[in-house]
Coordinates of C-alpha atoms in Angstrom, one line a residue:
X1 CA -15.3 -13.6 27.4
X2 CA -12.5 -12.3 29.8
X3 CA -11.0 -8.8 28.4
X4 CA -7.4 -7.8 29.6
X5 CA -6.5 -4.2 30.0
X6 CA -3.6 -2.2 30.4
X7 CA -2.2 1.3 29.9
X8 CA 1.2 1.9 28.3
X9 CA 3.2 4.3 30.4
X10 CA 6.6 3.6 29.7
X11 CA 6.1 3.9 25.8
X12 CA 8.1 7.2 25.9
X13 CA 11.7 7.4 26.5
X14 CA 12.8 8.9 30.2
X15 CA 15.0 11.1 27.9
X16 CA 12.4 12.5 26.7
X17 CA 12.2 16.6 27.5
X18 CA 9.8 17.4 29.7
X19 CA 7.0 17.5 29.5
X20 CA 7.5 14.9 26.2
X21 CA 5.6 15.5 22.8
X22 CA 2.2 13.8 22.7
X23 CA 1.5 10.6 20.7
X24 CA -0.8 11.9 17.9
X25 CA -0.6 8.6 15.7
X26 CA 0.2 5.1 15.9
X27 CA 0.9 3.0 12.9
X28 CA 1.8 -1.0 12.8
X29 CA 3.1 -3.6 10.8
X30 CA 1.3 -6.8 11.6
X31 CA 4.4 -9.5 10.0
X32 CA 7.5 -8.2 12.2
X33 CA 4.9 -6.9 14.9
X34 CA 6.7 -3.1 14.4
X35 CA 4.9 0.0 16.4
X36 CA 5.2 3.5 15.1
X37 CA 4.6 6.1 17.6
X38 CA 4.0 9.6 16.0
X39 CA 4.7 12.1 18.1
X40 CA 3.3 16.1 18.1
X41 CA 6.7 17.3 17.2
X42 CA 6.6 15.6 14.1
X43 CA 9.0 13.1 15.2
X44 CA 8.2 9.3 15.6
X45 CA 9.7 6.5 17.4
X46 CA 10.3 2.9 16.0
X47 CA 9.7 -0.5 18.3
X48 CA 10.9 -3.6 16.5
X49 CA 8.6 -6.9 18.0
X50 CA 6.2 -5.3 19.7
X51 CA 3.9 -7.0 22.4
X52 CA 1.4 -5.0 24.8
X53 CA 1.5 -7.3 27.9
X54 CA 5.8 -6.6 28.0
X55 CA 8.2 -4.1 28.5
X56 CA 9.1 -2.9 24.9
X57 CA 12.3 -2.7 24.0
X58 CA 14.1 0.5 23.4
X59 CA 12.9 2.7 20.4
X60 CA 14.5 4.1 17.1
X61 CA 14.0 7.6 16.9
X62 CA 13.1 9.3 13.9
X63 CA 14.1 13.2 14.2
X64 CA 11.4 15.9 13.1
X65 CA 10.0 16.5 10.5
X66 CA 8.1 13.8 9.2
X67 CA 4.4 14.2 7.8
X68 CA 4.0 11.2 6.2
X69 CA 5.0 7.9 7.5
X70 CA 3.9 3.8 6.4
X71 CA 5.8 0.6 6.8
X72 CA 6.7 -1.1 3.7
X73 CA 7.4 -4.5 3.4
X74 CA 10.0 -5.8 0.9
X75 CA 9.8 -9.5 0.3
X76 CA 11.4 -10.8 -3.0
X77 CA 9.6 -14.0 -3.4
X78 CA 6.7 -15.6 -1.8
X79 CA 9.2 -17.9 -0.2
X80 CA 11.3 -15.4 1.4
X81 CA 11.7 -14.2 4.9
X82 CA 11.2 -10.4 3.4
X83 CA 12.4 -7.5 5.2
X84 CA 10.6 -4.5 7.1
X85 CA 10.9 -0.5 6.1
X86 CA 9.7 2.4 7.5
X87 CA 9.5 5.4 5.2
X88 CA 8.4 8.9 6.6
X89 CA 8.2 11.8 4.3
X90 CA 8.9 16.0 5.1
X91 CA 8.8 19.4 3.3
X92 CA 11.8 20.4 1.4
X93 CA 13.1 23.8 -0.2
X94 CA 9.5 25.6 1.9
X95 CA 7.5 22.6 1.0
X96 CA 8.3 22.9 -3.3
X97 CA 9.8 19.3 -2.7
X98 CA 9.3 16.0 -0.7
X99 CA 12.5 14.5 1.4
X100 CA 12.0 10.4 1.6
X101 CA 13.5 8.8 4.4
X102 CA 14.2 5.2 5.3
X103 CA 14.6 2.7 8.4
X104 CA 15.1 -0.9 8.1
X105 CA 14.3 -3.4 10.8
X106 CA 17.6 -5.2 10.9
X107 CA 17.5 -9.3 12.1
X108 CA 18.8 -8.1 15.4
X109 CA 15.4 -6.4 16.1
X110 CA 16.7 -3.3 15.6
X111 CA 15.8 -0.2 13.3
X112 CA 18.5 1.4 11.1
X113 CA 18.8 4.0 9.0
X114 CA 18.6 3.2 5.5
X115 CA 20.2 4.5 2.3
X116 CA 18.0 5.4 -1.1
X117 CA 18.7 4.6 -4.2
X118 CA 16.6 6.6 -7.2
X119 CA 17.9 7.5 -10.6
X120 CA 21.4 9.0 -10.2
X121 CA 20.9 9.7 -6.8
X122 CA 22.7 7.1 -4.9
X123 CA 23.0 6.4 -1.3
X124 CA 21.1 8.9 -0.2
X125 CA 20.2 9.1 3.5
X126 CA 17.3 11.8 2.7
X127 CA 16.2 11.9 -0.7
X128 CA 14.7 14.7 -2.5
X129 CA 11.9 14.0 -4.6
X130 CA 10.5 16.7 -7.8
X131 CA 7.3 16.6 -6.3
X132 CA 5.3 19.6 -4.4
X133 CA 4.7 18.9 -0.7
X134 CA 2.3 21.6 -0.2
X135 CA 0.8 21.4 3.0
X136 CA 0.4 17.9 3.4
X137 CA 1.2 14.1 1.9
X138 CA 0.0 11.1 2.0
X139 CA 1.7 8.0 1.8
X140 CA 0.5 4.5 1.6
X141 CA 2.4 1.0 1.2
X142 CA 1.5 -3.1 0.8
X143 CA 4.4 -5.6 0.1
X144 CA 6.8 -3.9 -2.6
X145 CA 5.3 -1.1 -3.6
X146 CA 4.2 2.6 -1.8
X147 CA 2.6 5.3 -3.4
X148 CA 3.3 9.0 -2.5
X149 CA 0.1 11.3 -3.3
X150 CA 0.8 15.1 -3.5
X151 CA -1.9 17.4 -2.4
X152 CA -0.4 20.4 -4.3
X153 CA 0.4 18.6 -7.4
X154 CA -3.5 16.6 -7.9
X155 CA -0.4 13.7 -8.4
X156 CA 0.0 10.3 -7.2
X157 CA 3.7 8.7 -7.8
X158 CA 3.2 4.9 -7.9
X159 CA 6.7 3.4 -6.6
X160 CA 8.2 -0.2 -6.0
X161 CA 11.1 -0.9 -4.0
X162 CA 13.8 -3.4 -3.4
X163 CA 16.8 -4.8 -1.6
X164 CA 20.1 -4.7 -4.4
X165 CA 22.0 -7.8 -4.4
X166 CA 24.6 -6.1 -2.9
X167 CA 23.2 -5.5 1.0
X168 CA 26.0 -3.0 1.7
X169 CA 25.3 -1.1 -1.3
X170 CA 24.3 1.9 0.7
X171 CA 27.9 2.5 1.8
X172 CA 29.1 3.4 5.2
X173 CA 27.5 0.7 6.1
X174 CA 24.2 1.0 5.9
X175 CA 22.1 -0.9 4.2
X176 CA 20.5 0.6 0.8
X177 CA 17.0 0.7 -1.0
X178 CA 15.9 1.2 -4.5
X179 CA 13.3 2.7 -5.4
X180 CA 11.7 2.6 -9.2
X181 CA 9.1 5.1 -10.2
X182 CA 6.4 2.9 -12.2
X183 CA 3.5 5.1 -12.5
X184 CA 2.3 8.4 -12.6
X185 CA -1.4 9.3 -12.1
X186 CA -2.6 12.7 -12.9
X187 CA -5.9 13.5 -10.2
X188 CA -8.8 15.3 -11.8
X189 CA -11.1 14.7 -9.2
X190 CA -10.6 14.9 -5.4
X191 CA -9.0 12.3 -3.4
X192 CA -10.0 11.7 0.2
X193 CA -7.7 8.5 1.0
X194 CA -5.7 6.3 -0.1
X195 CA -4.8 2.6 -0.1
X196 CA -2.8 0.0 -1.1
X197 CA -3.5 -3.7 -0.3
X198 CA -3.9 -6.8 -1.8
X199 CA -2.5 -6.1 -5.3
X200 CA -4.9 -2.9 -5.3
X201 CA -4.4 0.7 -5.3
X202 CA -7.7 2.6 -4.0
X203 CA -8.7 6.0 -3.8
X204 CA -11.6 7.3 -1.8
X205 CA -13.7 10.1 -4.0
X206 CA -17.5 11.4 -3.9
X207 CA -19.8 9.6 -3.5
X208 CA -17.3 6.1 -4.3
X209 CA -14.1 4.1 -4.6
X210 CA -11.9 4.0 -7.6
X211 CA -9.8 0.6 -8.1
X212 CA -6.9 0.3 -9.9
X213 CA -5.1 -3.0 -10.4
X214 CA -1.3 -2.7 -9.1
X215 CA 0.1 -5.1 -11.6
X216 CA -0.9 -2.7 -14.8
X217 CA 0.8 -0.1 -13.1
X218 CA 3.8 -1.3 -12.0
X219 CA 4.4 -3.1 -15.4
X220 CA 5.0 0.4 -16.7
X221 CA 5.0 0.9 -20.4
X222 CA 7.8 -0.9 -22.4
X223 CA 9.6 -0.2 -26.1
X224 CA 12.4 -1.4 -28.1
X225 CA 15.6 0.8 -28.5
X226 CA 18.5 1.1 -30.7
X227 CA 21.6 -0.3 -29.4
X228 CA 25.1 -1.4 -31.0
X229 CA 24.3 0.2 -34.2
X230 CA 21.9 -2.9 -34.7
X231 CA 18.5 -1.2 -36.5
X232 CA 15.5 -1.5 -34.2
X233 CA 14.0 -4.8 -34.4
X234 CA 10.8 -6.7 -32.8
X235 CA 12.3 -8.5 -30.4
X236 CA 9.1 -10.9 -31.0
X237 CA 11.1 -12.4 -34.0
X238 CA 12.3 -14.5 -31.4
X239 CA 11.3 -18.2 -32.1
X240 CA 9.2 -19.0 -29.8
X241 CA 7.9 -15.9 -28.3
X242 CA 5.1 -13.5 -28.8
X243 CA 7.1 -10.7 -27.2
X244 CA 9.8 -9.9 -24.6
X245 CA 7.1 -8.3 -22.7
X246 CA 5.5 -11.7 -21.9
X247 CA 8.7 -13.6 -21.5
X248 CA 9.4 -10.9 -18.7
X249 CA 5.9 -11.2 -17.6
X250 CA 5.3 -14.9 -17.0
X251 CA 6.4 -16.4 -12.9
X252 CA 8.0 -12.9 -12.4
X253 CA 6.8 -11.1 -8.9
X254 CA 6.1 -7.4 -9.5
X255 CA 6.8 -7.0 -12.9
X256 CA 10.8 -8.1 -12.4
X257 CA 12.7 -8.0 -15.4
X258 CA 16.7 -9.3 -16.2
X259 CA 19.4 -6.7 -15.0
X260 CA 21.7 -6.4 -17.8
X261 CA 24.4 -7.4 -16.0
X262 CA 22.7 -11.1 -16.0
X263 CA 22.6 -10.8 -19.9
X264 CA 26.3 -10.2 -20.2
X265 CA 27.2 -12.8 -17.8
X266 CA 25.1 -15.5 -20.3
X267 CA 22.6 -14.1 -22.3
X268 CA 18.8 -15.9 -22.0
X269 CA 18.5 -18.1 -24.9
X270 CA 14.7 -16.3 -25.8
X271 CA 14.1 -18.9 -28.4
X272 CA 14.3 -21.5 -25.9
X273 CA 11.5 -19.4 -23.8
X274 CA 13.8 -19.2 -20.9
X275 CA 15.3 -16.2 -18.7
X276 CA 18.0 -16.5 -16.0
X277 CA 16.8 -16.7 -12.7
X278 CA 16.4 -12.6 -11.9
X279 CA 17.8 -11.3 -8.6
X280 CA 15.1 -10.2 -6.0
X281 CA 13.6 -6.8 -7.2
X282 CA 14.6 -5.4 -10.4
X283 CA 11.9 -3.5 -11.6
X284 CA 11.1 -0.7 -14.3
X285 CA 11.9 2.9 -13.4
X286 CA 12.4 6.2 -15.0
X287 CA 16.0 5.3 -16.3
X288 CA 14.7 2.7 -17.9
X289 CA 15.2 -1.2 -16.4
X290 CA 16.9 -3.1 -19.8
X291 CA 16.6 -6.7 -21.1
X292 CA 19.6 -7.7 -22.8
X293 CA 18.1 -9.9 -25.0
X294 CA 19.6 -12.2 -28.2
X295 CA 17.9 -12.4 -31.1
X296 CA 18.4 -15.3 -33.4
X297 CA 20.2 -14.4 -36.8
X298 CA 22.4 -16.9 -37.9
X299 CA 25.2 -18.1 -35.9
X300 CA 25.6 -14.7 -34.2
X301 CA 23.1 -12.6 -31.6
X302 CA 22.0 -9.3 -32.2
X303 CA 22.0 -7.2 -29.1
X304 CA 18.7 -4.9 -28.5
X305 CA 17.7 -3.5 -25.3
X306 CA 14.1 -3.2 -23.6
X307 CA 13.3 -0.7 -21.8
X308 CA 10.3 0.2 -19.2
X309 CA 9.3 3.8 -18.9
X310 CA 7.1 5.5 -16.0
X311 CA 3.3 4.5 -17.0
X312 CA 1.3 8.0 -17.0
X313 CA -2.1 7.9 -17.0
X314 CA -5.3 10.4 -15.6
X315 CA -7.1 9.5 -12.5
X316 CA -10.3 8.6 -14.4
X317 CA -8.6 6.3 -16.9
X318 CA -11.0 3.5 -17.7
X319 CA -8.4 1.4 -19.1
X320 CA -6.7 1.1 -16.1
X321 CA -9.1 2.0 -13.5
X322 CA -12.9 1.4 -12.3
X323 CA -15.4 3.7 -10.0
X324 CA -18.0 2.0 -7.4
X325 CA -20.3 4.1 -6.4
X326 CA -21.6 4.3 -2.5
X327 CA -25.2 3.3 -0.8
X328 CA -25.7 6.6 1.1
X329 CA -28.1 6.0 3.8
X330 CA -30.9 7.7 4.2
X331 CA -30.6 10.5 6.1
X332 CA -27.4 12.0 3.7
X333 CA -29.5 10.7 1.0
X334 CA -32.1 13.8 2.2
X335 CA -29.8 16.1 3.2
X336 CA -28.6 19.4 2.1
X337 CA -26.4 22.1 2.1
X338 CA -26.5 26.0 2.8
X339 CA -26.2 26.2 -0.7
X340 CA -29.8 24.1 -1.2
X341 CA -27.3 21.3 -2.8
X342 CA -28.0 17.4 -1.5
X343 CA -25.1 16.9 0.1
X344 CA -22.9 13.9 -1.1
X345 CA -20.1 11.7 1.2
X346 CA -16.8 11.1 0.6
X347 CA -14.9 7.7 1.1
X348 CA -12.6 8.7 3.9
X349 CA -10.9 5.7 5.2
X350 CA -10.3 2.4 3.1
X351 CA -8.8 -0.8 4.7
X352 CA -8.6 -4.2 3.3
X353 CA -10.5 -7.4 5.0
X354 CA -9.6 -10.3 3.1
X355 CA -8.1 -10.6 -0.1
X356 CA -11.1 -9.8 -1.9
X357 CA -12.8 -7.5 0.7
X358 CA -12.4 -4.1 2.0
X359 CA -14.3 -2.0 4.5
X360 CA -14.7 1.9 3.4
X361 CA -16.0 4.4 5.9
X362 CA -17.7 8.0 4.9
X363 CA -17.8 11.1 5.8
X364 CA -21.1 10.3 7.3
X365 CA -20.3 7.5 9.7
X366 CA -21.4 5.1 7.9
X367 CA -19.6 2.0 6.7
X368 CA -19.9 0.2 3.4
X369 CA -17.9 -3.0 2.2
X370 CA -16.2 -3.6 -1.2
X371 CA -16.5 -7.1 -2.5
X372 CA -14.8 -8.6 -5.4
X373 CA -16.7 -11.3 -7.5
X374 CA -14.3 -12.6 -9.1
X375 CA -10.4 -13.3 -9.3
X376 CA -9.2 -9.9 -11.2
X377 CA -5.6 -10.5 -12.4
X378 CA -4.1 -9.1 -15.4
X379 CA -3.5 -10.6 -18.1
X380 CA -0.3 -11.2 -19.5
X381 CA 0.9 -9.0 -22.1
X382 CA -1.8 -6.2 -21.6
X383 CA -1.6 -3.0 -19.8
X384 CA -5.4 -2.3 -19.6
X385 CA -7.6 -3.4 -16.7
X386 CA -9.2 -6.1 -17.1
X387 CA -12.3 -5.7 -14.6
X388 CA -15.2 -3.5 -15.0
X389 CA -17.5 -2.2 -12.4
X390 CA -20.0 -5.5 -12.9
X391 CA -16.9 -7.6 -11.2
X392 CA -17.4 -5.4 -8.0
X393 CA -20.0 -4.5 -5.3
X394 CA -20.8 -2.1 -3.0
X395 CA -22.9 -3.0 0.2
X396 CA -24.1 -0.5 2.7
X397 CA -24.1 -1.9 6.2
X398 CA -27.0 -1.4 8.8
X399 CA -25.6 0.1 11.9
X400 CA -27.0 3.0 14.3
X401 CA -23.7 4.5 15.6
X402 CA -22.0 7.1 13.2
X403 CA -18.1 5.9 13.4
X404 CA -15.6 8.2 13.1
X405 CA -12.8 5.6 13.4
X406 CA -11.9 2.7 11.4
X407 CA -9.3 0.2 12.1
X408 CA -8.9 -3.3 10.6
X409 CA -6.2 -6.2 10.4
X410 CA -6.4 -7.9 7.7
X411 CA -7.1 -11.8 7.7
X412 CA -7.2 -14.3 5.0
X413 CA -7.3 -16.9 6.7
X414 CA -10.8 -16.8 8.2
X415 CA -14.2 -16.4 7.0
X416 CA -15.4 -14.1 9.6
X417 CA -12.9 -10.9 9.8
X418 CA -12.7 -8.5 12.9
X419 CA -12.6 -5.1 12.9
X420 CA -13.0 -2.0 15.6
X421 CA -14.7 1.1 15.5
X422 CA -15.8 4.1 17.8
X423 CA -17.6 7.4 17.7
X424 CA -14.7 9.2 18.6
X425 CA -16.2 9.5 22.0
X426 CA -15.2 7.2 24.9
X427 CA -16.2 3.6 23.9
X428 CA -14.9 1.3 21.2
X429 CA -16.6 -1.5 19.8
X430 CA -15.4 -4.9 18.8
X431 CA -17.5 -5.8 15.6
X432 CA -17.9 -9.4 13.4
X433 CA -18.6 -9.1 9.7
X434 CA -19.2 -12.4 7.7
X435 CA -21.4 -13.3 4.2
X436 CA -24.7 -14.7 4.6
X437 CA -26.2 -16.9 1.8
X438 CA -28.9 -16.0 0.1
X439 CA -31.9 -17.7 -1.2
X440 CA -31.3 -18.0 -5.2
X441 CA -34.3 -18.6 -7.0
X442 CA -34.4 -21.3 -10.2
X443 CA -34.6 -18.3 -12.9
X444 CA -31.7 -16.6 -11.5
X445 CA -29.0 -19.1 -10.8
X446 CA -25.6 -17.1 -10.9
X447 CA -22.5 -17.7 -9.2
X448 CA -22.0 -14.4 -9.5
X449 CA -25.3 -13.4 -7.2
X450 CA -24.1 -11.4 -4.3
X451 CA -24.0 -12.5 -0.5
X452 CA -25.7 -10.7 1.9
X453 CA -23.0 -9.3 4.8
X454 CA -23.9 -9.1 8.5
X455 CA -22.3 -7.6 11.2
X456 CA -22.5 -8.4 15.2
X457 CA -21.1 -6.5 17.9
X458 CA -18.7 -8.8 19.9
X459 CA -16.6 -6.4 22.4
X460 CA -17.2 -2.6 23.8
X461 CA -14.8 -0.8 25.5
X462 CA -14.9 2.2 27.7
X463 CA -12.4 4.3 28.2
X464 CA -11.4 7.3 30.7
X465 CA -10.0 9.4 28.1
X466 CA -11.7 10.7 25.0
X467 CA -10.4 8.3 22.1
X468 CA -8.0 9.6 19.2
X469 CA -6.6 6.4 17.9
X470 CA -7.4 2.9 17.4
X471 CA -5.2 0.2 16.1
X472 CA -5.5 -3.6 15.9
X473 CA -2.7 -5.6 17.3
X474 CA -4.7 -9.0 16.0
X475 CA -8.2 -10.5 15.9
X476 CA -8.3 -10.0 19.2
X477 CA -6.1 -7.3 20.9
X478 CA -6.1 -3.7 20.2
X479 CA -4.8 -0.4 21.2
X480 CA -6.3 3.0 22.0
X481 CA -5.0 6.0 22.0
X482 CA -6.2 8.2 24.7
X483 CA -6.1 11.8 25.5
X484 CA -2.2 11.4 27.0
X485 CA -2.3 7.6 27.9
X486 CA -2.2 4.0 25.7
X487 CA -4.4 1.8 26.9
X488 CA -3.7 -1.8 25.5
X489 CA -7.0 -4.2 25.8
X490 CA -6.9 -8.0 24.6
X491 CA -10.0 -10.8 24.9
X492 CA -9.4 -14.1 26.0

């Protein structure tokens, strides 16, 4: 195996003031191949198609402050081309609010900035959110929906976003973003990270992992409401249909429901069980998203409207949520505390490895993977979770080196996933993790039974600067972040 080295020095600008802010974080989004650079002064810079063994093209820049940043990716339908969004958060009003900002990756490989849309506040290019900043954020994103956790408020604001049909709505211009509050959850218990990926929003706790299902969440909660003077009715008197809230429900991505400017156009016959085509997006928020639906009386429709409010629940919700508990080797295990406490770990970094797969790493090094038995969808017209803790498994994994960095692009596509690691010292190592079957005897036959997973060191790398940062390019290609330099490596 033939590795390729390399070590990015015309990453920064030649504008830059000398001598230019260090690189502190790096952040990519594997689909439109984007590279975030964060830089010490709290500013980042953006490169659209980026390639290691090139000269990039020139960056965005993202002026201070941001302390929080993800890529998001909008796509509408599985079909679509989907567009690319980079979202950085700061302190606003001495950190008693957060300021959301957004760049788009235009078709012309090229970063813009991006207008918000969010409950009155239209066409925002900074938009101020009620929520505490504190000292710090975090903010995490998959394909539609970010969440935005708030140290100082134990909160974590579940959000899904979308392209209007009108791509100038932003004005001036710019291209413009909506964003719909679906969920609040209300922390009782520390958080440690946070993740979103694969329909799955998952906090790292004590000792464990918390899941929650996306879809619940994002549904929000839904009612009927007065309208026209007509008396509030079930809108499940509708021939036909149990409920509104499955009509919405069934083929629709993300919990998209019927803008009511579709209804007035040609209301949805609901009797017939069919709904117009919806435009990409439209999802529940804080206003309230509406259904203008027809119920059947006579000859003439009576108009009602349905409306989807934020979903607020507590962190340890078992109607929503479930907790997996950790492996602890042995030596945390037997450990304690000044205080004569055993000492416990905390799931600090969570990252998706296939679709049903993620790797966790502790505050002890070590590195345990999440597995789930079976296919955990919700079902339609329920809120609750439908999973328990049985539908999930923890395995601790065997390995000497105690890993203080984690990085992991996901593939579905392959049975044997790649992911890198390193003691935060000068090496890091290229690592294998695939199921092995196990021997079932005849008195336990269970589809169910858990695979054994096994690990195998394929690639190490040493480096001439002590490593802060690690982050997969693809299966085989990866960059670190050194000590002043970015050294790109690739195997062949």
């Amino acid at each position: 195996m033939r590795l390729h080295a390399r070590t990015l020095v015309d990453l920064l600008p030649k504008t830059q003031p000398q001598p230019p802010p260090a690189v502190s974080t790096l952040l990519f989004e594997p689909s439109s191949r984007s590279l975030a650079l964060m830089l010490s002064d709290s500013s980042c810079l953006l490169y659209p198609s980026f390639s290691p063994f090139s000269s990039p093209p020139p960056p965005t820049a993202v002026p201070p402050v941001s302390t929080a940043a993800c890529f998001l990716r909008l796509l509408p339908s599985p079909a679509a081309a989907g567009h690319v969004i980079f979202l950085a958060a700061s302190p606003l009003a001495s950190g008693s609010a957060v300021q959301l900002r957004a760049w788009i990756l235009l078709s012309c490989d090229l970063f813009a900035p991006a207008r918000l849309n969010f409950k009155s506040d239209r066409a925002r290019s900074a938009l101020a959110l009620p929520l505490p900043h504190g000292l710090s954020v975090r903010l995490a994103a998959s394909t539609n929906v970010f969440v935005l956790h708030s140290l100082a408020a134990n909160q974590i604001w579940v959000f899904v976003a979308r392209l209007p049909g009108d791509p100038d709505d932003g004005g001036g211009g710019h291209p413009a973003v909506d964003l719909m509050k679906c969920a609040v959850v209300d922390l009782v218990l520390p958080v440690y990270s946070v993740a979103v990926s694969m329909g799955f929003l998952l906090l790292g706790e004590m000792d464990g992992v918390r899941v929650f299902l996306l879809r619940p969440l994002i549904k929000g909660e839904g009612r009927v409401a007065r309208r026209g003077g007509v008396g509030q009715k079930r809108l499940s008197a509708a021939k036909g249909i149990d409920s509104v809230v499955d009509a919405c429900k069934k083929g629709v991505l993300n919990g998209v429901v019927v803008p009511p400017s579709s209804a007035r156009s040609g209301p949805p016959s609901l009797a017939a069980g069919k709904l117009p085509r919806p435009e990409a997006g439209c999802c529940c928020n804080d206003r309230g998203a509406e259904l203008e639906s027809v119920v059947e009386k006579g000859t003439a429709g009576d108009r009602a409207s349905y409306k989807l409010k934020t979903l607020r629940l507590s962190q340890n919700s078992s109607d929503y949520s479930f907790f997996v508990v950790m492996t602890c080797s042995g030596d945390v295990q037997n450990s304690k505390n000044a205080m004569g406490v055993l000492a416990s770990a905390q799931a600090v970094s969570i990252h998706a490895l296939s679709q049903k797969k993620f790797l966790i790493l502790d505050s002890a090094g070590d590195l345990h993977v999440l597995s789930m038995h079976n296919t955990v969808k919700a079902p339609e017209g329920t809120a609750q979770c439908p999973v328990t803790p049985k539908d999930a498994h923890m395995n601790h994994l065997d390995h000497t080196m105690k890993v203080q960095m984690l990085a992991v692009l996901p593939d579905i596509s392959t049975k044997m996933q790649v992911f890198w690691v390193s003691d935060g010292g000068y090496s890091v190592h290229m690592m294998s993790i695939a199921d092995i079957e196990c021997p079932v005897s005849e008195n336990d036959k269970n589809e169910s039974k858990q695979k054994a997973v096994q690990i195998s060191a394929i690639e190490a790398i040493f480096t001439s600067e002590k490593i802060q940062d690690i982050l997969p390019l693809s299966a085989n290609a990866v960059l670190i972040l050194g000590q002043g330099s970015i050294f790109a490596y690739a195997t062949a």
